[in-house]
Coordinates of C-alpha atoms and ligand atoms in Angstrom, one line a residue:
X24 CA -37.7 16.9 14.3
X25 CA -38.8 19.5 12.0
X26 CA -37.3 22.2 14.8
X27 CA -34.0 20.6 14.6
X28 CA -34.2 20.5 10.8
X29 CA -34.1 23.7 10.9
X30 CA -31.6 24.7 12.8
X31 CA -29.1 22.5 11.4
X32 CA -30.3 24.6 8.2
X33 CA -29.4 27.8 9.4
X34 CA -26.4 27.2 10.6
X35 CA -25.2 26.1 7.3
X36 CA -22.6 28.7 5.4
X37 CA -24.8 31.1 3.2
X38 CA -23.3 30.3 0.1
X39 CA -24.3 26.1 -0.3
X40 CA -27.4 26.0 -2.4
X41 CA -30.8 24.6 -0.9
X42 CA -30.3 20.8 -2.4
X43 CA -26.6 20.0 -0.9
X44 CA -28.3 22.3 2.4
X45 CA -30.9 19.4 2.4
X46 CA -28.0 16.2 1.6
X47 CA -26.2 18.1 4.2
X48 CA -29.2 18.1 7.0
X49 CA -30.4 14.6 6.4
X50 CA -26.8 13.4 6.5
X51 CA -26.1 15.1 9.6
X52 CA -29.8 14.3 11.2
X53 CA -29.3 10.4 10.4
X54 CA -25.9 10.4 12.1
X55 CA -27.3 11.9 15.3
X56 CA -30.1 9.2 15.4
X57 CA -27.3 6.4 15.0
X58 CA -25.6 8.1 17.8
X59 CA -28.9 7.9 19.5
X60 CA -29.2 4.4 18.9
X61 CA -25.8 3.5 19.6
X62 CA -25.8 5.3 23.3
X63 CA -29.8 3.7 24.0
X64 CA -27.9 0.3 23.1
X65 CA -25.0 0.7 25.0
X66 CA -26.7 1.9 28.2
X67 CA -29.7 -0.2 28.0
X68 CA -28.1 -3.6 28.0
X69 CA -30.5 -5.7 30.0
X70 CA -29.3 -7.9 32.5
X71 CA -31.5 -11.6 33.3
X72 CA -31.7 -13.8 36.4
X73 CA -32.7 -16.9 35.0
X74 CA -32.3 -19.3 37.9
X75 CA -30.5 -19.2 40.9
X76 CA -30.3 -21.3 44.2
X77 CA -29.4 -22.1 47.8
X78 CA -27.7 -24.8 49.3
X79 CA -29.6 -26.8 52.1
X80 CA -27.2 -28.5 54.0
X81 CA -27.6 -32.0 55.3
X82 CA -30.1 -32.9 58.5
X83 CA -26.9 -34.1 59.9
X84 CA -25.9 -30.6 60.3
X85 CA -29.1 -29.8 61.8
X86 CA -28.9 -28.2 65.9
X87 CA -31.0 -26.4 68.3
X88 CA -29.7 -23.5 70.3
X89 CA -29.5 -26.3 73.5
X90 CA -27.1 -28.6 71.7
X91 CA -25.0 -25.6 70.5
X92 CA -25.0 -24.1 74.4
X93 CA -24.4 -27.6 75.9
X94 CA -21.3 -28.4 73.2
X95 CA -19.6 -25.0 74.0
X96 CA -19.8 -25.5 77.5
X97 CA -18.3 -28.9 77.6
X98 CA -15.9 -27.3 75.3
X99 CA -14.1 -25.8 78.3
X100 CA -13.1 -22.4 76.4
X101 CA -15.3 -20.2 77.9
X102 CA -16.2 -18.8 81.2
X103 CA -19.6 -19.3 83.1
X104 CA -20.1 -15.1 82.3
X105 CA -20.4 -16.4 78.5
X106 CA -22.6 -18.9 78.7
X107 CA -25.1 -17.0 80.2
X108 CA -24.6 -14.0 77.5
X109 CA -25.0 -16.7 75.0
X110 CA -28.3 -18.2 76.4
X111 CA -29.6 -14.3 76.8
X112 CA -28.5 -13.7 73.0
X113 CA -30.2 -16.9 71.9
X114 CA -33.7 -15.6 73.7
X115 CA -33.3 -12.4 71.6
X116 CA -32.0 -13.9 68.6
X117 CA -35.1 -14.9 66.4
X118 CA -33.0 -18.3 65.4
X119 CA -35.3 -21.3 65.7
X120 CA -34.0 -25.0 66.3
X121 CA -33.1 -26.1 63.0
X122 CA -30.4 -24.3 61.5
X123 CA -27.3 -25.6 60.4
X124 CA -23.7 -25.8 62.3
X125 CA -20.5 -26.5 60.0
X126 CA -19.5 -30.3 60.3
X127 CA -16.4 -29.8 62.4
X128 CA -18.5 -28.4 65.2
X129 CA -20.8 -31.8 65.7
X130 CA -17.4 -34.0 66.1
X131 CA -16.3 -34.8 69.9
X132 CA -13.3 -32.6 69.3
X133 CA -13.8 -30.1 67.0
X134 CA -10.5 -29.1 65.3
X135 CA -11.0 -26.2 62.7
X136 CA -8.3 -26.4 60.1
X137 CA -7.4 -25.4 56.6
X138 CA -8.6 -29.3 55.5
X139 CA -12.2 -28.6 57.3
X140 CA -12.9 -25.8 55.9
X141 CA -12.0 -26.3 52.5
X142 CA -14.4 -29.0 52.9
X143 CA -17.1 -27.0 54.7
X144 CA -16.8 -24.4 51.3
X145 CA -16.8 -27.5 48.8
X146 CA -20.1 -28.9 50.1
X147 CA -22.0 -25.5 50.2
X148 CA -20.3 -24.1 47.3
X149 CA -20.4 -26.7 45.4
X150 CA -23.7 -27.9 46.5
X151 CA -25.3 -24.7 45.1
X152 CA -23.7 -24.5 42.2
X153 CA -24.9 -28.5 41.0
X154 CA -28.5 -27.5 41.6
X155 CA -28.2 -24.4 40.2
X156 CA -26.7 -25.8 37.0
X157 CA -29.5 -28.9 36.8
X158 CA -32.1 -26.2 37.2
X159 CA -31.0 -24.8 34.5
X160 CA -28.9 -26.9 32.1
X161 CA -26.4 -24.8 31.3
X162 CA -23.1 -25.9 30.0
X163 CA -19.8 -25.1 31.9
X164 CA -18.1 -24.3 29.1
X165 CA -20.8 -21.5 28.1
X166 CA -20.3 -19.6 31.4
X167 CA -17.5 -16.5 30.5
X168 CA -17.7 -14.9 33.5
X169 CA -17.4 -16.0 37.6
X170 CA -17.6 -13.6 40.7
X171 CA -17.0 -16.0 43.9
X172 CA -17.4 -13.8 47.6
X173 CA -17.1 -15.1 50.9
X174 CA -15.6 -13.2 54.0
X175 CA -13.6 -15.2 56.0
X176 CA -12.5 -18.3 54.2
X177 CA -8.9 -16.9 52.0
X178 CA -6.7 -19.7 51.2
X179 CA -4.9 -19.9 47.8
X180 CA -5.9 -21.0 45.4
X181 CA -8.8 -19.2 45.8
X182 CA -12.2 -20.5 45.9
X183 CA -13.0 -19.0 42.2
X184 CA -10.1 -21.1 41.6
X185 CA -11.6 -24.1 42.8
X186 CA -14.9 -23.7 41.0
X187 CA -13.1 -23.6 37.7
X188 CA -11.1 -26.5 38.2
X189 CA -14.5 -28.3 39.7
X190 CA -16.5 -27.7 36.9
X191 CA -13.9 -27.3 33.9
X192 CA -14.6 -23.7 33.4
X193 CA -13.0 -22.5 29.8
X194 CA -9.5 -21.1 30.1
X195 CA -11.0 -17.2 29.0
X196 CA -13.1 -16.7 32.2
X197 CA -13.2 -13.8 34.1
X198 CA -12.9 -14.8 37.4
X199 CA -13.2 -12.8 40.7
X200 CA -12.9 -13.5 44.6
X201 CA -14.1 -11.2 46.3
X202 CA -12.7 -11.5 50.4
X203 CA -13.3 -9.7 53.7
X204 CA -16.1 -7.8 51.9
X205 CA -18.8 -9.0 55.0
X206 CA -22.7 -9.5 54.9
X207 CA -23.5 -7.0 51.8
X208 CA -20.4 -8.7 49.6
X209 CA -23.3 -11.0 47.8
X210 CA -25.4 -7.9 46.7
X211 CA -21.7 -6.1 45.8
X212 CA -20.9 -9.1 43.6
X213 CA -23.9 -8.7 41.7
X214 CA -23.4 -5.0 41.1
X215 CA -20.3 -6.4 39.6
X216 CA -21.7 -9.2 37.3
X217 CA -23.5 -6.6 36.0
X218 CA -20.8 -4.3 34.7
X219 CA -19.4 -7.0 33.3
X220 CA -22.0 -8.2 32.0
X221 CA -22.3 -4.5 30.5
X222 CA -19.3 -5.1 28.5
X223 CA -19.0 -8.9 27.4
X224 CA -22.1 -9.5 25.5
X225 CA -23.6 -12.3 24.9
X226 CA -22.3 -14.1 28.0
X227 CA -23.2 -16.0 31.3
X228 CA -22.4 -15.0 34.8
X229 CA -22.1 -17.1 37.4
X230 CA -22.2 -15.9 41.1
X231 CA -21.5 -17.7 43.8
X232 CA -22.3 -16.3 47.9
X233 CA -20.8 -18.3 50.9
X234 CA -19.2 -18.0 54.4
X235 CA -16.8 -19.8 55.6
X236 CA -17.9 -21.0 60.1
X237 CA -15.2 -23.3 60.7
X238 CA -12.5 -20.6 60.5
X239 CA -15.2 -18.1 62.0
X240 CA -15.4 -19.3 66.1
X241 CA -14.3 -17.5 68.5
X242 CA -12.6 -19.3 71.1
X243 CA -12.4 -16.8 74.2
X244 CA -15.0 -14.7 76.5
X245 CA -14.7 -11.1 75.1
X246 CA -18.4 -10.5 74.4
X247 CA -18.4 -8.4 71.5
X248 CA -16.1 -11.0 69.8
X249 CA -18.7 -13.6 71.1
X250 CA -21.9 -12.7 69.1
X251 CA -20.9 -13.7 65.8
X252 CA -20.3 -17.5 67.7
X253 CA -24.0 -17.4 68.6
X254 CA -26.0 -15.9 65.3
X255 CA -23.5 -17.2 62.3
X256 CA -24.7 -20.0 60.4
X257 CA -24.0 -22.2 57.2
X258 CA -25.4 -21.0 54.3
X259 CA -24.6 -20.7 50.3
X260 CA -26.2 -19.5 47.3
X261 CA -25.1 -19.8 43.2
X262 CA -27.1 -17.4 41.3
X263 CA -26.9 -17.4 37.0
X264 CA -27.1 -14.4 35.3
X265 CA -27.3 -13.5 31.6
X266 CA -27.2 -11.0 28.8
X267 CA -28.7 -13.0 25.9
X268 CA -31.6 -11.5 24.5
X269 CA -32.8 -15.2 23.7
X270 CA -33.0 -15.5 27.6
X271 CA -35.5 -12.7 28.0
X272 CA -38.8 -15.1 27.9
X273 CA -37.6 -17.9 30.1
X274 CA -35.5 -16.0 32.6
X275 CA -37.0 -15.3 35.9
X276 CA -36.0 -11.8 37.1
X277 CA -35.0 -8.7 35.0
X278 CA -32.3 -6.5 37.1
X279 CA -33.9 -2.8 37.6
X280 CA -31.6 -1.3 39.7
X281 CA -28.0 -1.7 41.9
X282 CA -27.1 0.6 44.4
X283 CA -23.9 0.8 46.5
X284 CA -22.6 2.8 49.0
X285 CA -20.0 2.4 51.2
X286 CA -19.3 4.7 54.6
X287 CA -16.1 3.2 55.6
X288 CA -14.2 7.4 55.1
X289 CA -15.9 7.5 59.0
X290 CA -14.1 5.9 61.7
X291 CA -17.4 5.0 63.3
X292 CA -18.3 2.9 60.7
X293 CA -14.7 1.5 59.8
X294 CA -14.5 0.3 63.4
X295 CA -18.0 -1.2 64.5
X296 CA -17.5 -4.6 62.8
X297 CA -14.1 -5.4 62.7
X298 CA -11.8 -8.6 62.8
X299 CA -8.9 -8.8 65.5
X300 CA -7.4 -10.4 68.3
X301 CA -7.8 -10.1 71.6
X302 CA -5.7 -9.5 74.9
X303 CA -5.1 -12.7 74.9
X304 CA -3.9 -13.0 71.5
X305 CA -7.3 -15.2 69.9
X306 CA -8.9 -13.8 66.7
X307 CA -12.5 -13.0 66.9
X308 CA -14.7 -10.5 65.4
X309 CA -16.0 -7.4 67.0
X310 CA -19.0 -6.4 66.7
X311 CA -19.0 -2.6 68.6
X312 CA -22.5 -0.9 70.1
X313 CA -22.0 1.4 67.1
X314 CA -23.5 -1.3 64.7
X315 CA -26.9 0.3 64.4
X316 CA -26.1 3.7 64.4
X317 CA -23.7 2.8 61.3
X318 CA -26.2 0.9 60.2
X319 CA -28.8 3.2 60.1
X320 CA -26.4 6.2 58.5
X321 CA -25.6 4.0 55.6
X322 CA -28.6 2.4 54.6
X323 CA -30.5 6.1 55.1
X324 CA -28.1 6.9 52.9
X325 CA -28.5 4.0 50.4
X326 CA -31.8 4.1 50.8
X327 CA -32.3 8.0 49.8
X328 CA -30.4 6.9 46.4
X329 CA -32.8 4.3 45.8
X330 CA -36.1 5.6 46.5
X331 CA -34.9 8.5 44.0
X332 CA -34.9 5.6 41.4
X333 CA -38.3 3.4 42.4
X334 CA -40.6 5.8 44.1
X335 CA -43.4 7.2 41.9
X336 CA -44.1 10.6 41.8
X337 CA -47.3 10.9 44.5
X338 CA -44.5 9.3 47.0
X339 CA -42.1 12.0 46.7
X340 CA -44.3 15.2 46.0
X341 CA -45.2 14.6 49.7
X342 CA -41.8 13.6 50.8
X343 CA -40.8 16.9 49.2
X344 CA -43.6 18.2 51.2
X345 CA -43.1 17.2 54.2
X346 CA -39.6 18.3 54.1
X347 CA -41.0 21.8 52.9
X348 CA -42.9 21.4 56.2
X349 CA -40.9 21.1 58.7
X350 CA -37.9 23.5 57.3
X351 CA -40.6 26.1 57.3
X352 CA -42.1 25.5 60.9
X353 CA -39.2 23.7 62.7
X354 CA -40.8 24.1 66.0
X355 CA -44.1 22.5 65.0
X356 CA -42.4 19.4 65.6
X357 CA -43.7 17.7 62.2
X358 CA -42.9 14.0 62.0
X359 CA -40.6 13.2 59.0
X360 CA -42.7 11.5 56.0
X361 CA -41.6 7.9 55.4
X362 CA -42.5 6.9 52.0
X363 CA -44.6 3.7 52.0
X364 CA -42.5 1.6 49.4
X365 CA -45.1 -1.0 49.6
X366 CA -46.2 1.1 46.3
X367 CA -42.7 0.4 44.7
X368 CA -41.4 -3.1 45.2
X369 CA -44.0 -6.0 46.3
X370 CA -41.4 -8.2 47.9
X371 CA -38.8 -6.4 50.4
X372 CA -36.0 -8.9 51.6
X373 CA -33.4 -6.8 53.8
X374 CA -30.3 -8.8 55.2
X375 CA -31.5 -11.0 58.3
X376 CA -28.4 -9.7 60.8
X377 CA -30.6 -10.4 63.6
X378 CA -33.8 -10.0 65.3
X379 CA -32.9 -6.8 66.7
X380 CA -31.7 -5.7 63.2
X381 CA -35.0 -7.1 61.5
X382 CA -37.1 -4.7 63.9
X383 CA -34.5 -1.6 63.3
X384 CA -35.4 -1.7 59.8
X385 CA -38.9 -2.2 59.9
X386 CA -39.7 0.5 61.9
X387 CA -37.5 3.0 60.0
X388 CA -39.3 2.0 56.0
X389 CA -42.3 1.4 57.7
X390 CA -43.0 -2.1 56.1
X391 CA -45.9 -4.1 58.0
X392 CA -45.4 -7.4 59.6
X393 CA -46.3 -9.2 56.1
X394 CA -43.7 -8.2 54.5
X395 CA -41.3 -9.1 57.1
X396 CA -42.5 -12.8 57.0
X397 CA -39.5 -13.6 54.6
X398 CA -36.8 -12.3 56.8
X399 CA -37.9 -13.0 59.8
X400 CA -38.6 -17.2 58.6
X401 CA -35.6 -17.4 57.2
X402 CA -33.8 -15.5 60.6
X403 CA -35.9 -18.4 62.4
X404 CA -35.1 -21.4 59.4
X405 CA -31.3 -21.2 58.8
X406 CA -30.2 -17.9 61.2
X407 CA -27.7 -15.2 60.3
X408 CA -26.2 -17.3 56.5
X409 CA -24.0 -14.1 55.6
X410 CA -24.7 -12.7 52.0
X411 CA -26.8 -15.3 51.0
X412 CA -29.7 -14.9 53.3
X413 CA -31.1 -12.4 50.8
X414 CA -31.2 -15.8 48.4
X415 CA -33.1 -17.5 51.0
X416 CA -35.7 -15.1 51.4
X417 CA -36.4 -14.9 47.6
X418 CA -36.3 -18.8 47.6
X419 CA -39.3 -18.7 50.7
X420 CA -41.2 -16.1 48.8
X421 CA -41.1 -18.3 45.8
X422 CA -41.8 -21.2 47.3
X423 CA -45.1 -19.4 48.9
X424 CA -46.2 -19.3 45.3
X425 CA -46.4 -15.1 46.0
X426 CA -43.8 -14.3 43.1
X427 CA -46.0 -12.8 40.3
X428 CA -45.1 -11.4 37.1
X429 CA -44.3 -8.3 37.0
X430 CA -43.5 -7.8 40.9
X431 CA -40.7 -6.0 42.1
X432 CA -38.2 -7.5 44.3
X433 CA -35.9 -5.3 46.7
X434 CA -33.0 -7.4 48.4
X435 CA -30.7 -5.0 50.6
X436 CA -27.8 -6.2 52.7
X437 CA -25.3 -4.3 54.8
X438 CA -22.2 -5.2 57.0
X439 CA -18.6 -4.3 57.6
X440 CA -17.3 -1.5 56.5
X441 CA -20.0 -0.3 57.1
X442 CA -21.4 -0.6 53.6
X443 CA -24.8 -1.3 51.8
X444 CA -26.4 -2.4 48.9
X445 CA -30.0 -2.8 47.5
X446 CA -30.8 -4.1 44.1
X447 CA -34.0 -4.3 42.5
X448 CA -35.3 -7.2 40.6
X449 CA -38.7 -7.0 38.5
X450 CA -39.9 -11.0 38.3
X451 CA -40.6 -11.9 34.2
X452 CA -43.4 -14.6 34.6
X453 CA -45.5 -15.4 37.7
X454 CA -42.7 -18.1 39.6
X455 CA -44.0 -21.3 40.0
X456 CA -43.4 -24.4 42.3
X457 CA -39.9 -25.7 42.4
X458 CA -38.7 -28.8 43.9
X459 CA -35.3 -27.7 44.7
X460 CA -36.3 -24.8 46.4
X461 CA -34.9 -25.2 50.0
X462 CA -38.5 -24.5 51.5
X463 CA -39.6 -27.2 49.6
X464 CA -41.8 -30.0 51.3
X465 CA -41.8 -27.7 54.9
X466 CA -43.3 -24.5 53.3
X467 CA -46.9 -25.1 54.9
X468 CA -45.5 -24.8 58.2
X469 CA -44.6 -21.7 57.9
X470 CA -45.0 -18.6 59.2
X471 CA -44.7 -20.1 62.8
X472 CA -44.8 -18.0 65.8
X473 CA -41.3 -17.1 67.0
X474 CA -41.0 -16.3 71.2
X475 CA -38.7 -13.4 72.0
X476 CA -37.5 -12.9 75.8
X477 CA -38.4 -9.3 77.1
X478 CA -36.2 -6.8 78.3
X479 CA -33.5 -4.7 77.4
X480 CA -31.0 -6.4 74.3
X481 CA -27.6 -8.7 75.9
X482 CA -26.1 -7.6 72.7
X483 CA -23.7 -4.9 73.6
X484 CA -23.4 -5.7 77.1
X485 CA -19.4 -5.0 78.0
X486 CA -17.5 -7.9 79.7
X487 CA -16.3 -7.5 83.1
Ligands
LIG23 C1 -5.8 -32.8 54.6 O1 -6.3 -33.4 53.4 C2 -5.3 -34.0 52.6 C3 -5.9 -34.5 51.3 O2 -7.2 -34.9 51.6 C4 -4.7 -35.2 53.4 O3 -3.7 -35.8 52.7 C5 -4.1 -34.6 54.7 O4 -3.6 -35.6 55.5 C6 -5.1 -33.8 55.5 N1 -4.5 -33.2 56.6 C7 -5.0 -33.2 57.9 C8 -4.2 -32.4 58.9 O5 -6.1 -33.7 58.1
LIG24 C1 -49.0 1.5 51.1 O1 -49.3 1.1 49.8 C2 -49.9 -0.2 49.8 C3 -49.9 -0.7 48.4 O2 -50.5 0.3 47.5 C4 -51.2 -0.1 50.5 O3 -51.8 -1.4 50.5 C5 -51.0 0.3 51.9 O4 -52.3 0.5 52.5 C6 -50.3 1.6 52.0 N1 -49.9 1.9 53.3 C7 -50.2 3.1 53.9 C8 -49.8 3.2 55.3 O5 -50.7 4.0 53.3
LIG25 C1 -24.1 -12.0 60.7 O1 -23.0 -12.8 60.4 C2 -21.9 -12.1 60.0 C3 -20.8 -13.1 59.6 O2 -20.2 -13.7 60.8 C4 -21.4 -11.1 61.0 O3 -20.3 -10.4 60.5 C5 -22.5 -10.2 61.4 O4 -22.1 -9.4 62.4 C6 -23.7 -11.0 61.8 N1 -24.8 -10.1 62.1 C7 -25.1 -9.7 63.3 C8 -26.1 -8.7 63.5 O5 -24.6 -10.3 64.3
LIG26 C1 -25.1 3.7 42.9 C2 -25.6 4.7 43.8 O1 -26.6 5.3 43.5 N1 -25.1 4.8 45.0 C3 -25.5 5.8 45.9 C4 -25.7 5.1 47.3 O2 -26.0 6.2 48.3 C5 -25.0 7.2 48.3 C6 -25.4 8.2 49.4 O3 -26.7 8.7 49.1 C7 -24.8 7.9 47.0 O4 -23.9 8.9 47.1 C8 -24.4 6.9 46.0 O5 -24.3 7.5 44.7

């Protein structure tokens, strides 16, 4: 302080005697530290999870992989060829025998229109949202801000449209729906709650993740259109976020960190997930071999941003090491360090695409099977659920009673585009047991043992 003093001193014309000098100074000094204040404030403006949940659908809508191979055989759309791709698929999947298929599916004739899946988006929408507001007890009219994503489902008006007229939302609310965004849209449309929430204090946000399967089948036998039939299931999360300072003792999760990127300037990426017809004219989505190696460039990428922000210094002195390493002796064939990020975040949730994705990702961060349990259960529990299978993850590690205070919580989830997004939560109080936690009342069987056919992945396989 005194250094600054006295700089500020001598810069001061010659001629002003020492008391106004002083005045001067201190005046000058106290507006800095206002300044100081003022930025700290602006930046620093904490964001709060205080509750959020999923939606379980009803038992009902409850089918094993049989019933769903036996259904779209009798369905008499698809070629022998693509029945036994979908059997190989469902031996690779990791997708267990209870997840859920959207009601028009279980009828005798299934017939997908704009009425069904409305209703399909009502019931999971909707169905997250009531818990999440009983959970909580927040009012309607107290929520000032609503970001809505789901990929498929557009119809106008728009589903952020429908959850204000539902619940009576107040005519000032900032609404967004957020379409076409794919798997990593949930994670996106918290990175946008946030800015909000960086300029409209004093406020409640309300997200809401969903996917929409009864527009989503594909009715024909191109295989890379036919994966998304086979992994794709119903799933929806309502998550409540806050800026209220009165909310920072009973909220559950502090937000540390959001990071986005998005690869979509290379073609590669831009075309390995990507919604279109076929030759004959039916709408499907393709899902290209490129997928991982997309994959892998933009979450290296996101990832690189990230561990900048949550790695402690040990972690990347030898990363930086390393890297010194092998520049300097490139022909001594030195393995590339991979951080261990079990030292920054406790809980790692990544995106559960797939079993073959799951594995990817593990290997590449170098998490051990523990911390896969909650991506891999969930894969097994209620399958590939979109952008809100990061919600079910944090829901299973809850419900395992392993969310203690002060743990950090990384969620990362990827798709189309190809983009990805990680954000990092830091859990305010140790989280204890919930009755409407999806999990609930089945938790204890779990982790099961999952069987996985051998052999080389069906995946990509080209149709004849
Ligand atoms: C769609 O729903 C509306 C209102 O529930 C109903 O009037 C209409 O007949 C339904 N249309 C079809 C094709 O089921
Ligand atoms: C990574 O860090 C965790 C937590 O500190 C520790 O338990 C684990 O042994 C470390 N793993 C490796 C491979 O060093
Ligand atoms: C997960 O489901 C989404 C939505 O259909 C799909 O776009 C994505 O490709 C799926 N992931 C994998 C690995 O199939
Ligand atoms: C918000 C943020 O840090 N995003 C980063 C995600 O990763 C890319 C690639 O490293 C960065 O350029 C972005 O800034």
């Amino acid at each position: 302080m005194s250094n600054i003093n006295l700089t500020l001193i001598n810069i001061l014309p010659e001629h002003v005697d020492f008391e106004p000098k002083l005045m001067l100074s201190t005046l000058l000094i106290t507006c800095l530290l206002l300044l100081a204040f003022y930025m700290t404030k602006r930046t620093s403006c904490a964001v709060y999870l205080i509750d959020f949940a999923c939606y379980k659908p009803p038992d009902t809508q409850k089918c094993t992989k049989e019933f769903m191979i036996n259904k779209a055989q009798h369905s008499g759309y698809f070629s022998e060829e693509t029945m036994e791709f979908m059997k190989k698929v469902f031996g690779k999947s990791g997708l267990g025998d209870s997840t859920y298929l959207a009601e028009v599916y279980l009828a005798q004739v299934a017939n997908p229109c704009i009425n069904e899946s409305r209703r399909e988006m009502e019931m999971s929408v909707f169905g997250s949202i009531d818990v999440l507001l009983k959970k909580t007890g927040v009012r309607c009219e107290d929520i000032g801000i609503l970001v809505v994503n789901c990929c498929i489902y557009n119809t106008m008006p728009s589903l952020s449209s429908m959850v204000v007229s539902r619940y009576k939302l107040k005519d000032s609310i900032i609404s967004y729906n957020l379409v076409g965004m794919g798997c990593s849209a949930g994670l996106m449309a918290i990175g946008l709650a946030e800015q909000l929430l960086q300029v409209h204090h004093d406020s409640y946000a309300l997200v809401v993740s969903a996917e929409s399967l009864t527009e989503n089948c594909y009715l024909g036998d191109d295989r890379s259109k036919f994966l998304t039939n086979c992994l794709f299931r119903v799933g929806g999360a309502a998550i409540l976020l806050s800026n209220r300072r009165s909310d920072r003792h009973t909220c559950k999760y502090e937000l540390l960190h959001t990071v986005h990127t998005n690869e979509a300037h290379s073609d590669l990426s831009y075309n390995c997930i990507i919604q279109e017809e076929d030759a004959a004219g039916r709408i499907g989505i393709t899902v290209t071999k490129h997928l991982f190696k997309a994959a892998s460039a933009v979450v290296t990428s996101n990832v690189t941003s990230l561990s900048n922000l949550i790695l402690p210094v040990s972690e990347k002195l030898r990363y930086v090491a390393n890297n010194v390493a092998r520049k300097l002796r490139p022909t001594a064939n030195i393995r590339p360090y991979v951080p261990n990020y079990s030292v920054a975040v406790e809980h790692f949730l990544p995106h559960v695409g797939g079993k073959p994705v799951l594995d990817e990702l593990q290997k590449n961060l170098g998490f051990d099977e523990a911390a896969m349990e909650s991506s891999r259960m969930t894969l097994y529990r209620f399958g590939n659920t979109s952008s809100s299978s990061v919600w079910y993850e944090l829901a299973y590690a809850e419900a395992k009673g392993r969310v203690k205070k002060g743990n950090r919580v990384w969620q990362m989830a990827f798709g189309s585009g190809f983009k990805c997004s990680s954000v990092v939560w830091r859990a305010r109080r140790n989280v204890c047991y919930d009755e409407v936690n999806p999990w609930t009342g089945e938790i204890d069987g779990f982790p099961v043992h999952v069987d996985y056919d051998d052999g080389p992945l069906p995946f990509f396989e080209s149709s004849k």
